[in-house]
Amino acid sequence: MNNKKNFLSSFVSHPTVPESYIYPPEKQPGKSIIPTGESIPVIDLGGRRGDHGGQQFTLVEQIMKATQEFGFFQVINHGISVELLRDTLAVASEFFEMSIEDRIQYYSDDPKRAVRVYMSCGMHDRGILNWREAMKITGHPVEKLAHLLPEKPNKFRSVVVGYSAGVTKLAMRILGLINEGLGLEEGYFDDDKLSGGEHFMLINHYPPCPDPSLTLGLVKHCDPNLITVLLQGKTRGLQVIKDGKWISVEPIPDALVVNVGHQLEIISNGRLKSVEHRAVTNLIEARTTVVTFINPAADCLISPAPVLVGRLEAPLYRAFTYKEFFNVFRDTDGDPESVLEAFKI
């Protein structure tokens, strides 16, 4: 079967946006697609905690403040080498720069395939397509899938496996700091079911778009999982809702973007916020990002942490399995209000 026509890059040289990618006027990003002004917090993970001299915020306090107010933050000095970050972006970009003939062997519409390339399925708005191509790698650790990863470009396998190990370690460190900030029992997020589910990575590629005001690289959504870590490179595109307005997450060299997923909002009984975000396109250059999602196991039972609810604070959500939650998330197209409402008490 010839799937070449499914590749967005097969017609990005067209002077206009195809109708199937055009959003209704009220949902188009418009001409001013890169808002300026307020941006998400930047946290130095290599900095010292507050000492007896009275430093204003400790590392834990900075993370808690960011997750409560923005649901997003960027981290620097996070322990993953600059060389590995840059190599990861390089091989990711190079893969999508290869010919369609080289990439088509990884194309699949089967969501159960461990390593697959696909177009705009998964996130959509009433059938409207997103201006992106993607590779999804499903499994934990990624090392066990190394033989399924592309052999080209050179070093793709070793770089992606190394990056995945480093970013998973970082995500668990951040969850440990959030654990401390919420006052949960030690090791709460280390549970094999809560954070040891089938993690996945998405390599998103957004080709240049002839009219970025009409379409989106990724429709607005919240993440259904526990926590997400994004390597976004140097090109703008990620936007986050703050006080009803879109703000741009400005790229910082060698930083990583972290955001709260729905499960972390529920476990914190609403203290932390899973916030809507989207990806816009641009006219000039392609944008490639690498996203890592830390997921609970399908049969993991999730509810507000017991230590956070009691006589003085009622639980906002009922208990459920992650599989049940994800099914609702899928059936509601990820609409934040609809999916959370289904689990509220």
mmCIF file of C-alpha atoms in Angstrom:
data_model
loop_
_atom_site.group_PDB
_atom_site.id
_atom_site.type_symbol
_atom_site.label_atom_id
_atom_site.label_comp_id
_atom_site.label_asym_id
_atom_site.label_seq_id
_atom_site.Cartn_x
_atom_site.Cartn_y
_atom_site.Cartn_z
ATOM 1 C CA MET A 1 0.000 0.000 0.000
ATOM 2 C CA ASN A 2 1.331 3.428 -0.957
ATOM 3 C CA ASN A 3 1.079 5.790 2.007
ATOM 4 C CA LYS A 4 3.146 8.609 0.529
ATOM 5 C CA LYS A 5 0.072 10.798 0.180
ATOM 6 C CA ASN A 6 -0.362 10.654 3.975
ATOM 7 C CA PHE A 7 2.903 12.468 4.619
ATOM 8 C CA LEU A 8 2.379 16.141 5.306
ATOM 9 C CA SER A 9 5.836 16.867 3.938
ATOM 10 C CA SER A 10 4.683 15.554 0.549
ATOM 11 C CA PHE A 11 2.775 18.770 -0.094
ATOM 12 C CA VAL A 12 4.175 21.446 2.219
ATOM 13 C CA SER A 13 5.507 23.323 -0.784
ATOM 14 C CA HIS A 14 1.934 24.170 -1.792
ATOM 15 C CA PRO A 15 1.195 27.916 -1.591
ATOM 16 C CA THR A 16 -1.991 27.465 0.464
ATOM 17 C CA VAL A 17 -3.150 25.447 3.475
ATOM 18 C CA PRO A 18 -5.380 22.515 2.409
ATOM 19 C CA GLU A 19 -8.950 22.826 3.616
ATOM 20 C CA SER A 20 -8.659 19.750 5.868
ATOM 21 C CA TYR A 21 -6.116 21.645 8.015
ATOM 22 C CA ILE A 22 -8.029 24.929 8.363
ATOM 23 C CA TYR A 23 -9.650 25.566 11.739
ATOM 24 C CA PRO A 24 -12.931 27.474 12.133
ATOM 25 C CA PRO A 25 -12.327 31.234 12.539
ATOM 26 C CA GLU A 26 -12.945 31.255 16.308
ATOM 27 C CA LYS A 27 -10.225 28.628 16.839
ATOM 28 C CA GLN A 28 -7.606 29.919 14.436
ATOM 29 C CA PRO A 29 -4.455 31.303 16.080
ATOM 30 C CA GLY A 30 -4.704 34.404 13.900
ATOM 31 C CA LYS A 31 -2.001 36.705 12.622
ATOM 32 C CA SER A 32 -0.481 37.407 16.035
ATOM 33 C CA ILE A 33 0.586 33.838 16.648
ATOM 34 C CA ILE A 34 3.543 34.513 18.952
ATOM 35 C CA PRO A 35 2.326 36.388 22.040
ATOM 36 C CA THR A 36 4.870 38.342 24.016
ATOM 37 C CA GLY A 37 5.042 39.357 27.652
ATOM 38 C CA GLU A 38 4.692 36.958 30.564
ATOM 39 C CA SER A 39 6.433 33.593 30.318
ATOM 40 C CA ILE A 40 6.657 30.477 32.450
ATOM 41 C CA PRO A 41 9.136 30.257 35.368
ATOM 42 C CA VAL A 42 12.703 29.049 34.866
ATOM 43 C CA ILE A 43 14.111 26.897 37.678
ATOM 44 C CA ASP A 44 17.804 26.141 38.172
ATOM 45 C CA LEU A 45 17.992 22.545 39.381
ATOM 46 C CA GLY A 46 21.714 22.922 39.958
ATOM 47 C CA GLY A 47 21.230 25.714 42.475
ATOM 48 C CA ARG A 48 21.456 25.236 46.215
ATOM 49 C CA ARG A 49 18.463 25.004 48.464
ATOM 50 C CA GLY A 50 17.792 27.886 50.813
ATOM 51 C CA ASP A 51 20.355 28.188 53.584
ATOM 52 C CA HIS A 52 20.333 29.767 57.049
ATOM 53 C CA GLY A 53 20.997 33.124 55.395
ATOM 54 C CA GLY A 54 17.365 33.103 54.328
ATOM 55 C CA GLN A 55 17.259 32.550 50.568
ATOM 56 C CA GLN A 56 13.702 33.482 49.559
ATOM 57 C CA PHE A 57 12.664 30.259 47.882
ATOM 58 C CA THR A 58 13.927 26.720 48.098
ATOM 59 C CA LEU A 59 13.937 24.515 45.047
ATOM 60 C CA VAL A 60 10.813 22.728 46.255
ATOM 61 C CA GLU A 61 8.990 25.992 46.836
ATOM 62 C CA GLN A 62 9.872 27.273 43.356
ATOM 63 C CA ILE A 63 8.518 24.125 41.733
ATOM 64 C CA MET A 64 5.346 24.178 43.807
ATOM 65 C CA LYS A 65 4.717 27.819 42.999
ATOM 66 C CA ALA A 66 5.251 27.209 39.274
ATOM 67 C CA THR A 67 2.995 24.151 39.151
ATOM 68 C CA GLN A 68 0.237 25.916 41.090
ATOM 69 C CA GLU A 69 0.286 29.151 39.074
ATOM 70 C CA PHE A 70 1.304 28.019 35.576
ATOM 71 C CA GLY A 71 1.267 24.223 35.489
ATOM 72 C CA PHE A 72 4.499 24.636 33.494
ATOM 73 C CA PHE A 73 8.117 25.556 34.138
ATOM 74 C CA GLN A 74 11.505 25.265 32.443
ATOM 75 C CA VAL A 75 14.532 23.665 34.069
ATOM 76 C CA ILE A 76 18.207 24.419 33.521
ATOM 77 C CA ASN A 77 21.258 22.655 34.973
ATOM 78 C CA HIS A 78 19.120 19.537 35.031
ATOM 79 C CA GLY A 79 21.885 16.968 34.766
ATOM 80 C CA ILE A 80 21.431 15.878 31.132
ATOM 81 C CA SER A 81 24.498 16.792 29.105
ATOM 82 C CA VAL A 82 24.312 19.564 26.541
ATOM 83 C CA GLU A 83 25.884 17.212 23.992
ATOM 84 C CA LEU A 84 23.140 14.600 24.487
ATOM 85 C CA LEU A 85 20.375 17.211 24.215
ATOM 86 C CA ARG A 86 21.782 18.598 20.994
ATOM 87 C CA ASP A 87 22.435 15.159 19.534
ATOM 88 C CA THR A 88 18.835 14.171 20.323
ATOM 89 C CA LEU A 89 17.405 17.172 18.498
ATOM 90 C CA ALA A 90 19.832 16.622 15.634
ATOM 91 C CA VAL A 91 18.919 12.972 14.958
ATOM 92 C CA ALA A 92 15.207 13.746 15.451
ATOM 93 C CA SER A 93 15.343 16.549 12.892
ATOM 94 C CA GLU A 94 17.475 14.514 10.500
ATOM 95 C CA PHE A 95 14.969 11.660 10.541
ATOM 96 C CA PHE A 96 12.170 13.920 9.282
ATOM 97 C CA GLU A 97 14.499 15.489 6.735
ATOM 98 C CA MET A 98 15.106 12.100 5.110
ATOM 99 C CA SER A 99 13.189 11.158 1.998
ATOM 100 C CA ILE A 100 9.667 9.785 2.314
ATOM 101 C CA GLU A 101 11.025 6.519 0.912
ATOM 102 C CA ASP A 102 13.343 6.233 3.927
ATOM 103 C CA ARG A 103 10.591 7.049 6.426
ATOM 104 C CA ILE A 104 7.637 5.194 4.977
ATOM 105 C CA GLN A 105 8.684 1.823 6.379
ATOM 106 C CA TYR A 106 7.866 3.162 9.859
ATOM 107 C CA TYR A 107 4.454 4.534 8.890
ATOM 108 C CA SER A 108 1.502 2.834 10.599
ATOM 109 C CA ASP A 109 -2.069 3.568 11.651
ATOM 110 C CA ASP A 110 -1.860 0.839 14.295
ATOM 111 C CA PRO A 111 -1.696 2.553 17.740
ATOM 112 C CA LYS A 112 -0.352 -0.665 19.289
ATOM 113 C CA ARG A 113 2.805 -0.641 17.205
ATOM 114 C CA ALA A 114 5.766 0.103 19.492
ATOM 115 C CA VAL A 115 7.560 2.403 17.045
ATOM 116 C CA ARG A 116 5.521 4.136 14.381
ATOM 117 C CA VAL A 117 5.368 7.260 12.270
ATOM 118 C CA TYR A 118 1.970 8.843 11.740
ATOM 119 C CA MET A 119 0.416 12.097 10.672
ATOM 120 C CA SER A 120 -2.327 14.026 12.435
ATOM 121 C CA CYS A 121 -4.286 11.299 14.176
ATOM 122 C CA GLY A 122 -4.618 11.345 17.952
ATOM 123 C CA MET A 123 -5.201 15.043 18.510
ATOM 124 C CA HIS A 124 -7.825 16.677 16.366
ATOM 125 C CA ASP A 125 -10.768 19.044 16.451
ATOM 126 C CA ARG A 126 -13.883 17.635 14.779
ATOM 127 C CA GLY A 127 -11.773 15.946 12.145
ATOM 128 C CA ILE A 128 -9.553 18.937 11.392
ATOM 129 C CA LEU A 129 -5.955 17.844 10.921
ATOM 130 C CA ASN A 130 -2.932 19.194 12.758
ATOM 131 C CA TRP A 131 0.069 20.516 10.826
ATOM 132 C CA ARG A 132 2.571 17.925 12.025
ATOM 133 C CA GLU A 133 4.180 14.552 11.487
ATOM 134 C CA ALA A 134 5.215 12.427 14.461
ATOM 135 C CA MET A 135 7.077 9.353 15.607
ATOM 136 C CA LYS A 136 5.719 7.597 18.686
ATOM 137 C CA ILE A 137 7.920 5.242 20.716
ATOM 138 C CA THR A 138 5.958 3.249 23.287
ATOM 139 C CA GLY A 139 7.702 1.224 25.988
ATOM 140 C CA HIS A 140 9.732 1.478 29.172
ATOM 141 C CA PRO A 141 12.655 1.463 29.182
ATOM 142 C CA VAL A 142 13.180 2.524 25.577
ATOM 143 C CA GLU A 143 16.374 0.464 25.586
ATOM 144 C CA LYS A 144 14.321 -2.705 25.113
ATOM 145 C CA LEU A 145 12.949 -1.248 21.868
ATOM 146 C CA ALA A 146 16.345 -0.259 20.462
ATOM 147 C CA HIS A 147 16.222 -2.929 17.742
ATOM 148 C CA LEU A 148 12.921 -1.452 16.463
ATOM 149 C CA LEU A 149 14.183 2.131 16.223
ATOM 150 C CA PRO A 150 15.333 3.540 12.880
ATOM 151 C CA GLU A 151 18.891 2.682 11.859
ATOM 152 C CA LYS A 152 19.104 5.975 9.993
ATOM 153 C CA PRO A 153 20.213 8.628 10.646
ATOM 154 C CA ASN A 154 23.460 7.488 12.155
ATOM 155 C CA LYS A 155 23.400 7.191 15.971
ATOM 156 C CA PHE A 156 19.597 7.572 16.134
ATOM 157 C CA ARG A 157 19.218 4.434 18.230
ATOM 158 C CA SER A 158 21.997 5.085 20.739
ATOM 159 C CA VAL A 159 21.143 8.772 21.141
ATOM 160 C CA VAL A 160 17.404 8.245 21.674
ATOM 161 C CA VAL A 161 17.995 5.399 24.151
ATOM 162 C CA GLY A 162 20.499 7.513 26.107
ATOM 163 C CA TYR A 163 18.245 10.565 26.136
ATOM 164 C CA SER A 164 15.224 8.542 27.243
ATOM 165 C CA ALA A 165 17.118 7.121 30.215
ATOM 166 C CA GLY A 166 18.333 10.574 31.248
ATOM 167 C CA VAL A 167 14.976 12.311 30.919
ATOM 168 C CA THR A 168 13.148 9.550 32.824
ATOM 169 C CA LYS A 169 15.620 9.926 35.673
ATOM 170 C CA LEU A 170 15.074 13.696 35.631
ATOM 171 C CA ALA A 171 11.279 13.317 35.654
ATOM 172 C CA MET A 172 11.488 11.055 38.704
ATOM 173 C CA ARG A 173 13.709 13.589 40.448
ATOM 174 C CA ILE A 174 11.158 16.340 39.797
ATOM 175 C CA LEU A 175 8.335 14.098 41.033
ATOM 176 C CA GLY A 176 10.376 13.563 44.194
ATOM 177 C CA LEU A 177 10.571 17.329 44.742
ATOM 178 C CA ILE A 178 6.816 17.635 44.139
ATOM 179 C CA ASN A 179 6.310 14.760 46.564
ATOM 180 C CA GLU A 180 8.149 16.762 49.207
ATOM 181 C CA GLY A 181 6.229 19.923 48.367
ATOM 182 C CA LEU A 182 2.863 18.207 48.752
ATOM 183 C CA GLY A 183 3.916 16.542 51.991
ATOM 184 C CA LEU A 184 3.226 13.024 50.726
ATOM 185 C CA GLU A 185 4.782 9.911 52.177
ATOM 186 C CA GLU A 186 8.352 9.344 51.047
ATOM 187 C CA GLY A 187 8.611 7.588 47.688
ATOM 188 C CA TYR A 188 4.938 8.112 46.815
ATOM 189 C CA PHE A 189 5.663 8.514 43.096
ATOM 190 C CA ASP A 190 8.225 5.714 43.010
ATOM 191 C CA ASP A 191 5.435 3.138 43.027
ATOM 192 C CA ASP A 192 5.826 0.799 40.033
ATOM 193 C CA LYS A 193 2.198 1.237 39.038
ATOM 194 C CA LEU A 194 1.960 4.996 39.537
ATOM 195 C CA SER A 195 5.016 6.001 37.513
ATOM 196 C CA GLY A 196 6.091 2.716 35.949
ATOM 197 C CA GLY A 197 3.459 2.351 33.261
ATOM 198 C CA GLU A 198 4.089 2.231 29.543
ATOM 199 C CA HIS A 199 5.946 5.506 29.011
ATOM 200 C CA PHE A 200 6.131 6.952 25.566
ATOM 201 C CA MET A 201 8.109 9.479 23.593
ATOM 202 C CA LEU A 202 6.783 11.633 20.790
ATOM 203 C CA ILE A 203 9.083 13.180 18.237
ATOM 204 C CA ASN A 204 6.936 15.921 16.725
ATOM 205 C CA HIS A 205 7.878 17.577 13.448
ATOM 206 C CA TYR A 206 6.108 20.736 12.306
ATOM 207 C CA PRO A 207 7.049 21.648 8.710
ATOM 208 C CA PRO A 208 6.924 25.296 7.571
ATOM 209 C CA CYS A 209 3.324 26.329 6.962
ATOM 210 C CA PRO A 210 2.173 28.613 4.103
ATOM 211 C CA ASP A 211 -0.309 30.403 6.431
ATOM 212 C CA PRO A 212 0.248 29.778 10.176
ATOM 213 C CA SER A 213 -2.757 31.941 11.058
ATOM 214 C CA LEU A 214 -5.204 29.313 9.778
ATOM 215 C CA THR A 215 -4.036 26.090 11.404
ATOM 216 C CA LEU A 216 -2.228 24.578 14.400
ATOM 217 C CA GLY A 217 0.645 22.190 14.817
ATOM 218 C CA LEU A 218 -1.193 20.684 17.764
ATOM 219 C CA VAL A 219 -4.691 21.572 18.976
ATOM 220 C CA LYS A 220 -5.099 22.916 22.517
ATOM 221 C CA HIS A 221 -5.175 20.146 25.113
ATOM 222 C CA CYS A 222 -4.040 19.010 28.544
ATOM 223 C CA ASP A 223 -1.891 15.921 29.035
ATOM 224 C CA PRO A 224 -3.662 12.867 30.511
ATOM 225 C CA ASN A 225 -0.565 11.408 32.168
ATOM 226 C CA LEU A 226 1.406 12.147 35.342
ATOM 227 C CA ILE A 227 4.139 14.509 34.178
ATOM 228 C CA THR A 228 5.594 15.545 30.802
ATOM 229 C CA VAL A 229 9.099 16.695 29.824
ATOM 230 C CA LEU A 230 9.682 18.530 26.520
ATOM 231 C CA LEU A 231 12.881 19.207 24.614
ATOM 232 C CA GLN A 232 11.809 22.035 22.312
ATOM 233 C CA GLY A 233 14.994 23.302 20.717
ATOM 234 C CA LYS A 234 15.459 26.873 19.547
ATOM 235 C CA THR A 235 12.278 27.502 17.553
ATOM 236 C CA ARG A 236 9.188 29.062 19.136
ATOM 237 C CA GLY A 237 5.893 27.230 18.918
ATOM 238 C CA LEU A 238 4.672 26.084 22.342
ATOM 239 C CA GLN A 239 1.981 28.270 23.911
ATOM 240 C CA VAL A 240 0.318 27.953 27.308
ATOM 241 C CA ILE A 241 -2.948 29.418 28.636
ATOM 242 C CA LYS A 242 -2.494 31.873 31.515
ATOM 243 C CA ASP A 243 -5.394 33.994 32.782
ATOM 244 C CA GLY A 244 -7.335 33.324 29.598
ATOM 245 C CA LYS A 245 -4.521 34.411 27.277
ATOM 246 C CA TRP A 246 -1.935 32.482 25.295
ATOM 247 C CA ILE A 247 1.661 33.057 26.338
ATOM 248 C CA SER A 248 4.689 31.806 24.443
ATOM 249 C CA VAL A 249 7.160 29.440 26.098
ATOM 250 C CA GLU A 250 10.351 31.100 24.958
ATOM 251 C CA PRO A 251 13.102 28.659 23.985
ATOM 252 C CA ILE A 252 16.103 28.690 26.323
ATOM 253 C CA PRO A 253 19.266 26.961 25.095
ATOM 254 C CA ASP A 254 19.558 23.441 26.540
ATOM 255 C CA ALA A 255 16.574 23.876 28.881
ATOM 256 C CA LEU A 256 13.720 21.393 29.263
ATOM 257 C CA VAL A 257 10.040 22.244 29.695
ATOM 258 C CA VAL A 258 8.083 20.381 32.396
ATOM 259 C CA ASN A 259 4.303 20.333 32.801
ATOM 260 C CA VAL A 260 1.707 18.811 35.102
ATOM 261 C CA GLY A 261 -0.559 16.100 33.686
ATOM 262 C CA HIS A 262 -4.146 15.373 34.728
ATOM 263 C CA GLN A 263 -3.078 12.570 37.096
ATOM 264 C CA LEU A 264 -0.835 14.882 39.103
ATOM 265 C CA GLU A 265 -3.639 17.442 39.370
ATOM 266 C CA ILE A 266 -5.988 14.746 40.689
ATOM 267 C CA ILE A 267 -3.467 13.214 43.119
ATOM 268 C CA SER A 268 -2.804 16.709 44.518
ATOM 269 C CA ASN A 269 -6.596 17.180 44.911
ATOM 270 C CA GLY A 270 -6.490 20.214 42.653
ATOM 271 C CA ARG A 271 -3.494 21.952 44.232
ATOM 272 C CA LEU A 272 -1.387 21.549 41.075
ATOM 273 C CA LYS A 273 -2.808 22.516 37.707
ATOM 274 C CA SER A 274 -2.824 20.671 34.398
ATOM 275 C CA VAL A 275 -2.983 23.563 31.940
ATOM 276 C CA GLU A 276 -4.108 23.793 28.323
ATOM 277 C CA HIS A 277 -1.348 24.239 25.767
ATOM 278 C CA ARG A 278 -0.951 24.110 21.993
ATOM 279 C CA ALA A 279 1.665 24.252 19.234
ATOM 280 C CA VAL A 280 1.586 26.935 16.543
ATOM 281 C CA THR A 281 3.406 26.773 13.224
ATOM 282 C CA ASN A 282 5.555 29.255 11.356
ATOM 283 C CA LEU A 283 6.188 30.259 7.769
ATOM 284 C CA ILE A 284 9.969 30.037 7.675
ATOM 285 C CA GLU A 285 11.405 26.978 9.368
ATOM 286 C CA ALA A 286 10.548 23.484 10.519
ATOM 287 C CA ARG A 287 10.282 22.831 14.265
ATOM 288 C CA THR A 288 11.128 19.467 15.824
ATOM 289 C CA THR A 289 10.499 18.590 19.473
ATOM 290 C CA VAL A 290 10.948 15.512 21.671
ATOM 291 C CA VAL A 291 8.307 14.871 24.343
ATOM 292 C CA THR A 292 8.484 12.275 27.128
ATOM 293 C CA PHE A 293 5.317 11.230 28.986
ATOM 294 C CA ILE A 294 5.510 9.485 32.373
ATOM 295 C CA ASN A 295 2.397 7.317 32.641
ATOM 296 C CA PRO A 296 0.770 5.176 35.330
ATOM 297 C CA ALA A 297 0.121 1.506 34.592
ATOM 298 C CA ALA A 298 -3.271 0.828 33.013
ATOM 299 C CA ASP A 299 -4.563 -0.911 36.152
ATOM 300 C CA CYS A 300 -3.120 1.657 38.584
ATOM 301 C CA LEU A 301 -5.787 2.899 41.003
ATOM 302 C CA ILE A 302 -5.630 6.685 41.228
ATOM 303 C CA SER A 303 -7.310 9.095 43.636
ATOM 304 C CA PRO A 304 -6.411 12.188 45.658
ATOM 305 C CA ALA A 305 -3.519 11.304 47.988
ATOM 306 C CA PRO A 306 -5.033 10.257 51.370
ATOM 307 C CA VAL A 307 -2.751 12.593 53.332
ATOM 308 C CA LEU A 308 -4.234 15.580 51.457
ATOM 309 C CA VAL A 309 -7.869 14.873 52.288
ATOM 310 C CA GLY A 310 -9.658 14.333 55.573
ATOM 311 C CA ARG A 311 -11.913 16.160 57.990
ATOM 312 C CA LEU A 312 -10.969 19.603 56.725
ATOM 313 C CA GLU A 313 -10.766 18.915 52.998
ATOM 314 C CA ALA A 314 -13.008 16.616 50.990
ATOM 315 C CA PRO A 315 -11.653 14.720 47.945
ATOM 316 C CA LEU A 316 -12.574 16.396 44.681
ATOM 317 C CA TYR A 317 -12.294 13.205 42.623
ATOM 318 C CA ARG A 318 -13.326 9.575 42.977
ATOM 319 C CA ALA A 319 -10.936 6.662 42.605
ATOM 320 C CA PHE A 320 -10.456 5.180 39.124
ATOM 321 C CA THR A 321 -7.965 3.193 37.087
ATOM 322 C CA TYR A 322 -5.737 4.940 34.612
ATOM 323 C CA LYS A 323 -7.223 2.797 31.837
ATOM 324 C CA GLU A 324 -10.709 4.098 32.705
ATOM 325 C CA PHE A 325 -9.436 7.678 32.724
ATOM 326 C CA PHE A 326 -7.642 7.328 29.415
ATOM 327 C CA ASN A 327 -10.734 5.848 27.760
ATOM 328 C CA VAL A 328 -12.764 8.889 28.830
ATOM 329 C CA PHE A 329 -9.946 11.189 27.714
ATOM 330 C CA ARG A 330 -9.978 9.555 24.283
ATOM 331 C CA ASP A 331 -13.763 9.596 23.967
ATOM 332 C CA THR A 332 -13.983 13.305 24.857
ATOM 333 C CA ASP A 333 -11.118 14.239 22.505
ATOM 334 C CA GLY A 334 -9.161 15.353 25.564
ATOM 335 C CA ASP A 335 -11.507 18.210 26.460
ATOM 336 C CA PRO A 336 -10.241 19.194 29.962
ATOM 337 C CA GLU A 337 -13.621 20.127 31.443
ATOM 338 C CA SER A 338 -15.405 17.052 30.125
ATOM 339 C CA VAL A 339 -12.750 14.555 31.138
ATOM 340 C CA LEU A 340 -12.303 15.889 34.687
ATOM 341 C CA GLU A 341 -16.038 16.280 35.228
ATOM 342 C CA ALA A 342 -16.454 12.543 34.657
ATOM 343 C CA PHE A 343 -14.377 11.827 37.774
ATOM 344 C CA LYS A 344 -15.488 14.587 40.121
ATOM 345 C CA ILE A 345 -17.394 13.670 43.278
#
